[in-house]
Amino acid sequence: KNQVEQSPQSLIILEGKNCTLQCNYTVSPFSNLRWYKQDTGRGPVSLTIMTFSENTKSNGRYTATLDADTKQSSLHITASQLSDSASYICVVSSGGSYIPTFGRGTSLIVHP
Amino acid sequence: SAVISQKPSRDICQRGTSLTIQCQVDSQVTMMFWYRQQPGQSLTLIATANQGSEATYESGFVIDKFPISRPNLTFSTLTVSNLSPEDSSIYLCSVARDSTDTQYFGPGTRLTVL
């Protein structure tokens, strides 16, 4: 069964600090991995997408990494801002299905 | 990317009634999906809305409970029927150009059933 596990479940950091969110998956065959940001009361918004051959992708202060061998991904947020407070969802797509597998998300709270 | 709107943004409904949620996209898209997101949970796919034919439902979701329409390539509705408190969730519409494309999500509809 395809699964996506995210850690930590929640995280509280101070404004300006860096943080790293983790995603482990057992989706096979692997097609791509996306990180989404979901603000409270809003729909998820795509931050990055990585295929099998890519091991890092940046979008401003967000940097995602992918290790396809260990089936792990991370999302690193640099110099956090209050607006980074949101849920971050890891989504993995399989080559065998158009239906992706969603993680439960990491809830990030950035305090001033 | 696509601009997606959903109506209503939120509603409070009584047990036994139904709620119809509308999803409008600013451009024609091949694929439209309906998801449910229960509190603290990941997104769960309810069905794929097919233009001009019956929706394709995922395991655990049936047409009688979640009837879906998709009359054209820019519009779809999801009805949640015979509401119970367990139906309280956020319902999200998403679209994609094809099966390998990034999915773009609407803002969601927050449903509370009393």
XYZ file of N, CA and C in Angstrom:
678
model
N 0.842 -1.190 0.000
C 0.000 0.000 0.000
C 0.879 1.243 0.000
N 0.559 2.195 -0.889
C 1.323 3.444 -0.934
C 1.063 4.286 0.309
N 2.140 4.767 0.901
C 2.007 5.595 2.098
C 3.001 6.740 2.069
N 2.609 7.844 2.701
C 3.475 9.002 2.868
C 3.399 9.410 4.332
N 4.544 9.395 4.986
C 4.616 9.755 6.402
C 5.406 11.045 6.558
N 4.866 11.980 7.333
C 5.532 13.249 7.544
C 5.861 13.448 9.017
N 6.981 14.107 9.240
C 7.366 14.440 10.606
C 8.088 15.782 10.626
N 8.018 16.519 11.734
C 7.127 16.229 12.851
C 5.679 16.533 12.493
N 4.769 16.163 13.350
C 3.353 16.460 13.119
C 3.110 17.957 13.256
N 3.805 18.571 14.201
C 3.702 20.013 14.389
C 5.044 20.557 14.860
N 5.233 21.851 14.609
C 6.516 22.481 14.896
C 6.280 23.953 15.196
N 6.916 24.432 16.241
C 6.838 25.847 16.599
C 8.252 26.412 16.587
N 8.448 27.492 15.843
C 9.773 28.112 15.777
C 9.629 29.634 15.898
N 10.728 30.285 16.190
C 10.738 31.739 16.258
C 11.030 32.335 14.886
N 10.446 33.461 14.657
C 10.656 34.189 13.408
C 12.148 34.381 13.154
N 12.561 34.124 11.912
C 13.961 34.282 11.554
C 14.762 32.994 11.601
N 14.247 32.003 12.310
C 14.950 30.725 12.418
C 14.680 29.852 11.192
N 15.561 28.864 11.009
C 15.382 27.885 9.939
C 14.710 26.638 10.497
N 14.103 25.867 9.605
C 13.538 24.584 10.038
C 13.520 23.617 8.861
N 13.424 22.337 9.195
C 13.392 21.292 8.182
C 12.260 20.317 8.468
N 11.452 20.061 7.467
C 10.342 19.127 7.582
C 10.698 17.863 6.799
N 10.236 16.724 7.304
C 10.612 15.444 6.700
C 9.417 14.729 6.074
N 9.731 13.958 5.048
C 8.710 13.161 4.360
C 9.339 11.836 3.946
N 8.753 10.733 4.392
C 9.178 9.390 3.977
C 8.025 8.748 3.221
N 8.342 8.056 2.151
C 7.267 7.484 1.354
C 7.578 6.049 0.942
N 6.503 5.330 0.636
C 6.650 3.953 0.143
C 5.855 3.791 -1.143
N 5.761 4.865 -1.914
C 5.003 4.846 -3.164
C 5.856 4.214 -4.257
N 5.240 3.300 -4.995
C 5.963 2.618 -6.069
C 5.013 2.254 -7.203
N 5.435 2.419 -8.456
C 6.658 3.075 -8.901
C 6.569 4.586 -8.720
N 7.696 5.171 -8.385
C 7.740 6.604 -8.079
C 7.675 7.417 -9.367
N 6.903 8.485 -9.347
C 6.839 9.395 -10.484
C 7.373 10.779 -10.091
N 6.774 11.394 -9.099
C 7.266 12.693 -8.652
C 6.792 12.963 -7.231
N 7.421 13.957 -6.621
C 7.072 14.345 -5.252
C 6.867 15.844 -5.223
N 5.789 16.257 -4.600
C 5.473 17.678 -4.497
C 5.323 18.068 -3.028
N 5.715 19.275 -2.726
C 5.406 19.885 -1.444
C 4.364 20.980 -1.684
N 3.332 20.948 -0.859
C 2.289 21.969 -0.891
C 2.288 22.735 0.435
N 1.896 24.010 0.346
C 1.655 24.819 1.537
C 0.163 25.092 1.610
N -0.423 24.817 2.781
C -1.843 25.072 2.964
C -2.053 26.034 4.125
N -2.413 27.264 3.799
C -2.760 28.227 4.840
C -4.112 27.859 5.434
N -4.332 28.261 6.662
C -5.591 27.957 7.345
C -6.760 28.505 6.538
N -7.739 27.635 6.265
C -8.928 28.067 5.544
C -8.738 28.212 4.044
N -7.609 27.764 3.532
C -7.330 27.879 2.103
C -7.004 26.513 1.509
N -7.005 26.429 0.202
C -6.592 25.203 -0.460
C -5.076 25.124 -0.557
N -4.526 23.920 -0.718
C -3.076 23.758 -0.838
C -2.529 24.447 -2.090
N -1.319 24.991 -1.964
C -0.640 25.650 -3.079
C 0.697 24.957 -3.289
N 1.004 24.609 -4.529
C 2.236 23.875 -4.830
C 3.466 24.747 -4.607
N 4.463 24.206 -3.902
C 5.726 24.905 -3.674
C 6.817 24.385 -4.616
N 6.972 23.071 -4.656
C 8.024 22.460 -5.482
C 7.533 21.134 -6.024
N 8.149 20.711 -7.104
C 7.910 19.383 -7.650
C 9.253 18.800 -8.071
N 9.492 17.545 -7.735
C 10.746 16.884 -8.089
C 10.477 15.519 -8.693
N 11.198 15.208 -9.738
C 11.130 13.887 -10.344
C 12.285 13.042 -9.845
N 12.374 11.827 -10.323
C 13.344 10.857 -9.837
C 14.780 11.356 -9.966
N 15.059 12.100 -11.042
C 16.443 12.505 -11.320
C 16.864 13.777 -10.592
N 15.928 14.434 -9.930
C 16.243 15.687 -9.251
C 16.438 15.422 -7.767
N 17.471 16.019 -7.171
C 17.673 15.816 -5.740
C 17.554 17.109 -4.935
N 17.351 18.226 -5.612
C 17.105 19.467 -4.894
C 16.361 20.437 -5.791
N 15.472 21.215 -5.162
C 14.689 22.210 -5.915
C 14.361 23.336 -4.965
N 14.596 24.571 -5.406
C 14.360 25.725 -4.545
C 13.240 26.601 -5.079
N 12.551 27.242 -4.156
C 11.510 28.209 -4.483
C 11.602 29.305 -3.428
N 12.438 30.305 -3.709
C 12.642 31.359 -2.726
C 13.326 30.811 -1.483
N 12.681 31.010 -0.327
C 13.271 30.528 0.927
C 12.993 29.049 1.182
N 12.280 28.420 0.281
C 11.949 27.000 0.423
C 12.897 26.165 -0.450
N 13.531 25.165 0.151
C 14.381 24.250 -0.587
C 13.978 22.821 -0.272
N 13.608 22.076 -1.307
C 13.227 20.677 -1.127
C 14.355 19.781 -1.609
N 14.551 18.687 -0.907
C 15.536 17.690 -1.327
C 14.834 16.354 -1.504
N 15.413 15.518 -2.325
C 14.846 14.196 -2.576
C 15.964 13.165 -2.652
N 15.826 12.104 -1.886
C 16.718 10.949 -1.977
C 15.856 9.771 -2.416
N 15.875 9.474 -3.700
C 15.013 8.424 -4.227
C 15.451 7.034 -3.763
N 16.705 6.898 -3.379
C 17.180 5.593 -2.906
C 16.592 5.251 -1.541
N 16.607 6.227 -0.645
C 16.062 5.989 0.699
C 14.595 6.385 0.780
N 14.048 6.928 -0.303
C 12.631 7.346 -0.351
C 12.327 8.364 0.738
N 13.173 9.379 0.765
C 12.985 10.445 1.737
C 13.083 11.797 1.039
N 12.320 12.747 1.570
C 12.391 14.115 1.095
C 12.356 15.042 2.303
N 12.934 16.209 2.125
C 12.856 17.212 3.183
C 12.519 18.559 2.560
N 11.895 19.396 3.373
C 11.616 20.777 2.967
C 12.273 21.680 3.989
N 13.230 22.466 3.530
C 13.956 23.366 4.410
C 13.455 24.788 4.194
N 13.106 25.433 5.299
C 12.644 26.824 5.232
C 13.700 27.689 5.891
N 14.181 28.667 5.159
C 15.243 29.552 5.646
C 14.661 30.873 6.115
N 15.213 31.375 7.201
C 14.814 32.705 7.708
C 13.298 32.827 7.766
N 12.681 32.014 8.583
C 11.227 31.919 8.618
C 10.554 33.264 8.884
N 9.359 33.394 8.308
C 8.539 34.591 8.502
C 7.191 34.168 9.085
N 6.504 35.139 9.649
C 5.204 34.836 10.247
C 4.255 34.215 9.211
N 4.388 34.642 7.962
C 3.512 34.138 6.906
C 3.804 32.678 6.526
N 4.886 32.137 7.061
C 5.184 30.726 6.814
C 4.325 29.805 7.677
N 3.628 30.368 8.642
C 2.739 29.567 9.478
C 1.653 28.943 8.609
N 1.660 27.621 8.540
C 0.756 26.902 7.639
C 0.975 25.413 7.837
N 0.200 24.631 7.114
C 0.434 23.182 7.054
C 1.192 22.875 5.767
N 2.213 22.039 5.857
C 3.023 21.680 4.692
C 2.785 20.198 4.385
N 2.320 19.954 3.182
C 1.875 18.621 2.813
C 2.790 18.041 1.740
N 3.244 16.835 1.980
C 4.074 16.095 1.015
C 3.151 15.196 0.198
N 3.287 15.239 -1.110
C 2.402 14.483 -1.996
C 3.259 13.708 -3.000
N 3.043 12.411 -3.074
C 3.857 11.578 -3.956
C 2.971 10.930 -5.008
N 3.374 11.041 -6.247
C 2.628 10.446 -7.351
C 3.328 9.186 -7.836
N 2.504 8.235 -8.200
C 3.003 6.960 -8.710
C 2.831 6.912 -10.218
N 3.762 6.254 -10.869
C 3.653 6.122 -12.322
C 2.501 5.227 -12.733
N 2.012 4.462 -11.776
C 0.943 3.527 -12.090
C -0.450 4.062 -11.872
N -0.553 5.301 -11.373
C -1.876 5.851 -11.066
C -1.831 7.361 -11.125
N -2.924 7.951 -11.568
C -2.976 9.417 -11.578
C -3.398 9.963 -10.224
N -3.703 9.094 -9.286
C -4.136 9.535 -7.966
C -2.922 9.591 -7.051
N -2.518 10.781 -6.583
C -1.357 10.876 -5.712
C -1.691 10.433 -4.294
N -0.637 10.203 -3.522
C -0.780 9.859 -2.109
C -0.362 11.065 -1.279
N -1.241 11.462 -0.383
C -1.007 12.659 0.424
C -0.516 12.275 1.816
N 0.447 13.041 2.323
C 0.809 12.943 3.729
C -0.176 13.735 4.564
N -0.101 13.560 5.881
C -1.032 14.272 6.775
C -0.619 15.711 6.986
N 0.594 16.030 6.623
C 1.042 17.397 6.762
C 1.775 17.680 8.067
N 2.609 18.679 8.050
C 3.272 19.210 9.246
C 2.729 20.601 9.473
N 2.204 20.827 10.668
C 1.690 22.142 11.027
C 2.823 22.987 11.592
N 3.158 24.054 10.896
C 4.242 24.942 11.329
C 3.659 26.245 11.866
N 4.105 26.614 13.041
C 3.727 27.899 13.630
C 4.997 28.704 13.843
N 5.008 29.908 13.294
C 6.149 30.812 13.465
C 5.728 31.933 14.404
N 6.420 32.036 15.524
C 6.125 33.060 16.522
C 7.049 34.252 16.347
N 6.517 35.465 16.608
C 7.387 36.653 16.529
C 8.383 36.675 17.677
N -0.803 28.116 -14.217
C -1.700 27.701 -13.142
C -3.123 28.116 -13.465
N -4.080 27.554 -12.735
C -5.489 27.844 -12.947
C -6.046 28.569 -11.737
N -7.027 29.439 -11.990
C -7.717 30.118 -10.897
C -9.029 29.383 -10.650
N -9.203 28.934 -9.427
C -10.347 28.096 -9.082
C -11.145 28.759 -7.982
N -12.441 28.813 -8.145
C -13.304 29.351 -7.094
C -14.297 28.280 -6.670
N -14.665 28.332 -5.417
C -15.645 27.413 -4.860
C -16.725 28.198 -4.136
N -17.951 27.715 -4.243
C -19.067 28.305 -3.523
C -19.882 27.198 -2.886
N -20.351 27.337 -1.652
C -19.999 28.428 -0.745
C -18.614 28.206 -0.133
N -18.080 29.208 0.519
C -16.798 29.036 1.193
C -16.971 28.270 2.501
N -18.144 28.420 3.092
C -18.459 27.673 4.312
C -19.966 27.623 4.488
N -20.428 26.611 5.207
C -21.859 26.513 5.491
C -22.059 25.671 6.736
N -23.156 25.956 7.404
C -23.590 25.162 8.551
C -24.938 24.565 8.179
N -25.036 23.254 8.222
C -26.243 22.570 7.760
C -26.814 21.679 8.858
N -28.092 21.411 8.735
C -28.766 20.533 9.667
C -28.652 19.080 9.192
N -28.638 18.211 10.144
C -28.612 16.765 9.867
C -29.753 16.386 8.934
N -29.469 15.562 7.931
C -30.490 15.068 7.014
C -30.685 15.906 5.762
N -30.125 17.093 5.752
C -30.242 17.944 4.563
C -29.081 17.660 3.618
N -29.006 18.426 2.532
C -27.935 18.248 1.546
C -27.278 19.590 1.265
N -26.046 19.540 0.822
C -25.321 20.746 0.434
C -24.679 20.509 -0.924
N -24.861 21.465 -1.828
C -24.212 21.388 -3.134
C -23.108 22.424 -3.211
N -21.920 21.973 -3.580
C -20.741 22.826 -3.673
C -20.393 23.001 -5.145
N -20.131 24.230 -5.531
C -19.791 24.522 -6.910
C -18.294 24.790 -7.053
N -17.725 24.356 -8.157
C -16.322 24.597 -8.474
C -16.237 25.170 -9.886
N -15.641 26.352 -9.994
C -15.523 27.031 -11.281
C -14.045 27.304 -11.574
N -13.597 26.970 -12.780
C -12.212 27.184 -13.184
C -12.180 28.229 -14.292
N -11.105 29.025 -14.323
C -11.043 30.117 -15.292
C -10.575 29.663 -16.677
N -10.284 28.382 -16.838
C -9.884 27.861 -18.134
C -10.303 26.399 -18.242
N -10.348 25.905 -19.445
C -10.759 24.513 -19.630
C -9.665 23.568 -19.126
N -10.063 22.568 -18.375
C -9.124 21.600 -17.828
C -9.641 20.196 -18.092
N -8.700 19.291 -18.273
C -9.099 17.923 -18.555
C -9.622 17.229 -17.307
N -8.907 17.397 -16.210
C -9.214 16.617 -15.025
C -9.687 17.511 -13.875
N -10.753 17.085 -13.248
C -11.260 17.749 -12.041
C -11.511 16.687 -10.989
N -11.146 17.032 -9.775
C -11.248 16.087 -8.667
C -11.961 16.742 -7.482
N -12.559 15.918 -6.673
C -13.143 16.359 -5.406
C -12.493 15.585 -4.268
N -12.038 16.359 -3.257
C -11.370 15.793 -2.098
C -12.125 16.165 -0.825
N -11.910 15.368 0.192
C -12.381 15.685 1.531
C -11.171 15.741 2.455
N -11.172 16.740 3.329
C -10.096 16.865 4.310
C -10.726 16.997 5.686
N -10.702 15.919 6.438
C -11.242 15.929 7.793
C -10.215 16.533 8.734
N -10.671 17.058 9.846
C -9.765 17.759 10.767
C -8.541 16.938 11.129
N -7.368 17.516 10.927
C -6.118 16.853 11.282
C -5.726 15.712 10.376
N -6.449 15.538 9.282
C -6.170 14.415 8.383
C -5.640 14.905 7.041
N -5.100 13.974 6.279
C -4.661 14.310 4.931
C -5.860 14.366 3.993
N -5.606 14.802 2.777
C -6.675 14.876 1.790
C -7.032 13.475 1.310
N -8.323 13.230 1.179
C -8.815 11.951 0.668
C -9.609 12.205 -0.602
N -9.254 11.515 -1.667
C -9.948 11.689 -2.925
C -11.320 11.043 -2.865
N -12.348 11.828 -3.173
C -13.713 11.303 -3.226
C -13.966 10.712 -4.606
N -13.707 11.518 -5.643
C -14.014 11.071 -6.998
C -13.344 11.962 -8.022
N -13.241 11.434 -9.221
C -12.813 12.200 -10.384
C -14.063 12.571 -11.163
N -14.222 13.873 -11.418
C -15.404 14.344 -12.141
C -15.129 14.255 -13.638
N -15.911 13.484 -14.350
C -15.733 13.275 -15.778
C -16.751 14.101 -16.557
N -16.270 14.815 -17.547
C -17.158 15.656 -18.331
C -18.051 14.807 -19.212
N -19.338 14.973 -19.059
C -20.299 14.281 -19.899
C -20.588 12.845 -19.521
N -20.030 12.383 -18.418
C -20.311 11.012 -17.991
C -20.246 10.932 -16.461
N -20.577 9.760 -15.949
C -20.624 9.576 -14.500
C -19.228 9.695 -13.894
N -19.171 10.261 -12.702
C -17.893 10.402 -12.001
C -17.331 9.041 -11.620
N -16.018 9.011 -11.425
C -15.323 7.798 -10.989
C -15.053 7.915 -9.499
N -15.689 7.064 -8.707
C -15.619 7.165 -7.250
C -14.534 6.252 -6.674
N -13.913 6.744 -5.609
C -12.910 5.959 -4.892
C -13.607 5.035 -3.892
N -12.846 4.069 -3.435
C -13.380 3.114 -2.476
C -13.877 3.843 -1.230
N -15.088 3.509 -0.834
C -15.673 4.122 0.355
C -16.588 5.296 0.059
N -16.646 5.696 -1.191
C -17.511 6.821 -1.588
C -18.466 6.342 -2.675
N -19.749 6.695 -2.526
C -20.770 6.221 -3.469
C -21.557 7.389 -4.030
N -22.105 7.152 -5.205
C -22.799 8.213 -5.935
C -24.039 8.710 -5.200
N -24.733 7.822 -4.493
C -25.944 8.236 -3.792
C -25.641 9.255 -2.701
N -24.490 9.136 -2.088
C -24.090 10.037 -1.017
C -23.400 11.286 -1.566
N -22.632 11.130 -2.633
C -21.838 12.227 -3.187
C -22.080 12.382 -4.691
N -23.287 12.714 -5.102
C -23.510 12.911 -6.531
C -22.698 14.073 -7.070
N -22.137 13.883 -8.251
C -21.259 14.867 -8.887
C -21.745 15.136 -10.295
N -21.696 16.399 -10.668
C -21.977 16.761 -12.057
C -20.778 17.475 -12.639
N -20.607 17.313 -13.961
C -19.576 18.069 -14.674
C -20.088 18.311 -16.095
N -20.862 19.371 -16.251
C -21.489 19.624 -17.548
C -20.524 20.125 -18.616
N -19.397 20.695 -18.214
C -18.420 21.186 -19.188
C -17.025 21.139 -18.588
N -16.033 21.691 -19.308
C -14.638 21.564 -18.894
C -14.200 22.615 -17.885
N -15.121 23.475 -17.437
C -14.744 24.513 -16.481
C -15.578 24.500 -15.205
N -16.506 23.586 -15.069
C -17.454 23.651 -13.965
C -17.815 22.248 -13.475
N -17.953 22.138 -12.144
C -18.396 20.878 -11.541
C -19.105 21.185 -10.230
N -20.010 20.296 -9.841
C -20.636 20.396 -8.529
C -20.510 19.079 -7.786
N -20.400 19.192 -6.486
C -20.418 18.042 -5.577
C -21.554 18.271 -4.595
N -22.435 17.299 -4.475
C -23.495 17.352 -3.473
C -23.184 16.342 -2.381
N -23.270 16.774 -1.157
C -23.142 15.863 -0.015
C -24.552 15.671 0.526
N -25.067 14.463 0.417
C -26.467 14.194 0.707
C -26.670 13.609 2.095
N -27.906 13.756 2.578
C -28.297 13.153 3.856
C -27.210 13.382 4.908
N -26.962 14.641 5.189
C -25.827 15.023 6.024
C -25.923 14.492 7.444
N -24.756 14.113 7.953
C -24.603 13.733 9.356
C -23.382 14.470 9.894
N -23.251 14.564 11.213
C -22.094 15.274 11.765
C -20.751 14.739 11.269
N -20.696 13.464 10.896
C -19.457 12.876 10.383
C -19.043 13.462 9.034
N -19.969 14.152 8.371
C -19.649 14.781 7.087
C -18.983 16.148 7.268
N -18.883 16.601 8.493
C -18.227 17.884 8.749
C -16.763 17.796 8.343
N -16.392 18.568 7.351
C -15.053 18.508 6.760
C -14.834 19.725 5.887
N -13.649 19.804 5.332
C -13.388 20.740 4.250
C -13.446 19.951 2.952
N -14.177 20.466 1.983
C -14.278 19.819 0.682
C -13.541 20.683 -0.339
N -12.650 20.044 -1.073
C -11.772 20.764 -1.987
C -11.940 20.257 -3.412
N -11.997 21.190 -4.324
C -11.975 20.888 -5.745
C -10.542 21.077 -6.239
N -10.082 20.220 -7.120
C -8.772 20.432 -7.725
C -8.842 20.122 -9.209
N -7.916 20.700 -9.953
C -7.887 20.502 -11.406
C -6.466 20.208 -11.856
N -6.369 19.568 -13.013
C -5.066 19.302 -13.618
C -5.253 19.212 -15.123
N -4.203 19.579 -15.845
C -4.286 19.527 -17.296
C -4.304 18.091 -17.786
N -3.541 17.227 -17.111
C -3.542 15.818 -17.449
C -3.124 15.040 -16.208
N -3.019 13.746 -16.346
C -2.789 12.888 -15.179
C -1.407 13.080 -14.569
N -0.471 13.671 -15.280
C 0.878 13.868 -14.733
C 1.101 15.294 -14.259
N 0.132 16.169 -14.453
C 0.287 17.581 -14.139
C 0.096 17.824 -12.642
N 0.691 18.904 -12.165
C 0.422 19.355 -10.796
C -1.053 19.644 -10.636
N -1.604 19.242 -9.508
C -2.993 19.563 -9.209
C -3.061 20.942 -8.557
N -4.009 21.746 -9.014
C -4.249 23.063 -8.440
C -5.564 23.002 -7.679
N -5.536 23.509 -6.455
C -6.674 23.369 -5.569
C -7.465 24.660 -5.436
N -8.761 24.486 -5.275
C -9.608 25.596 -4.927
C -9.441 25.953 -3.460
N -10.124 27.009 -3.006
C -9.973 27.463 -1.620
C -10.664 26.580 -0.601
N -11.522 25.690 -1.074
C -12.192 24.774 -0.148
C -13.523 25.302 0.350
N -14.358 24.376 0.772
C -15.646 24.683 1.399
C -15.668 23.993 2.751
N -15.818 24.799 3.788
C -15.847 24.239 5.143
C -17.292 23.956 5.531
N -17.600 22.691 5.727
C -18.961 22.252 6.057
C -19.024 21.809 7.508
N -19.993 22.363 8.219
C -20.285 21.935 9.595
C -21.705 21.430 9.638
N -21.894 20.221 10.133
C -23.224 19.620 10.234
C -23.612 19.512 11.701
N -24.759 20.088 12.020
C -25.215 20.081 13.416
C -26.195 18.938 13.678
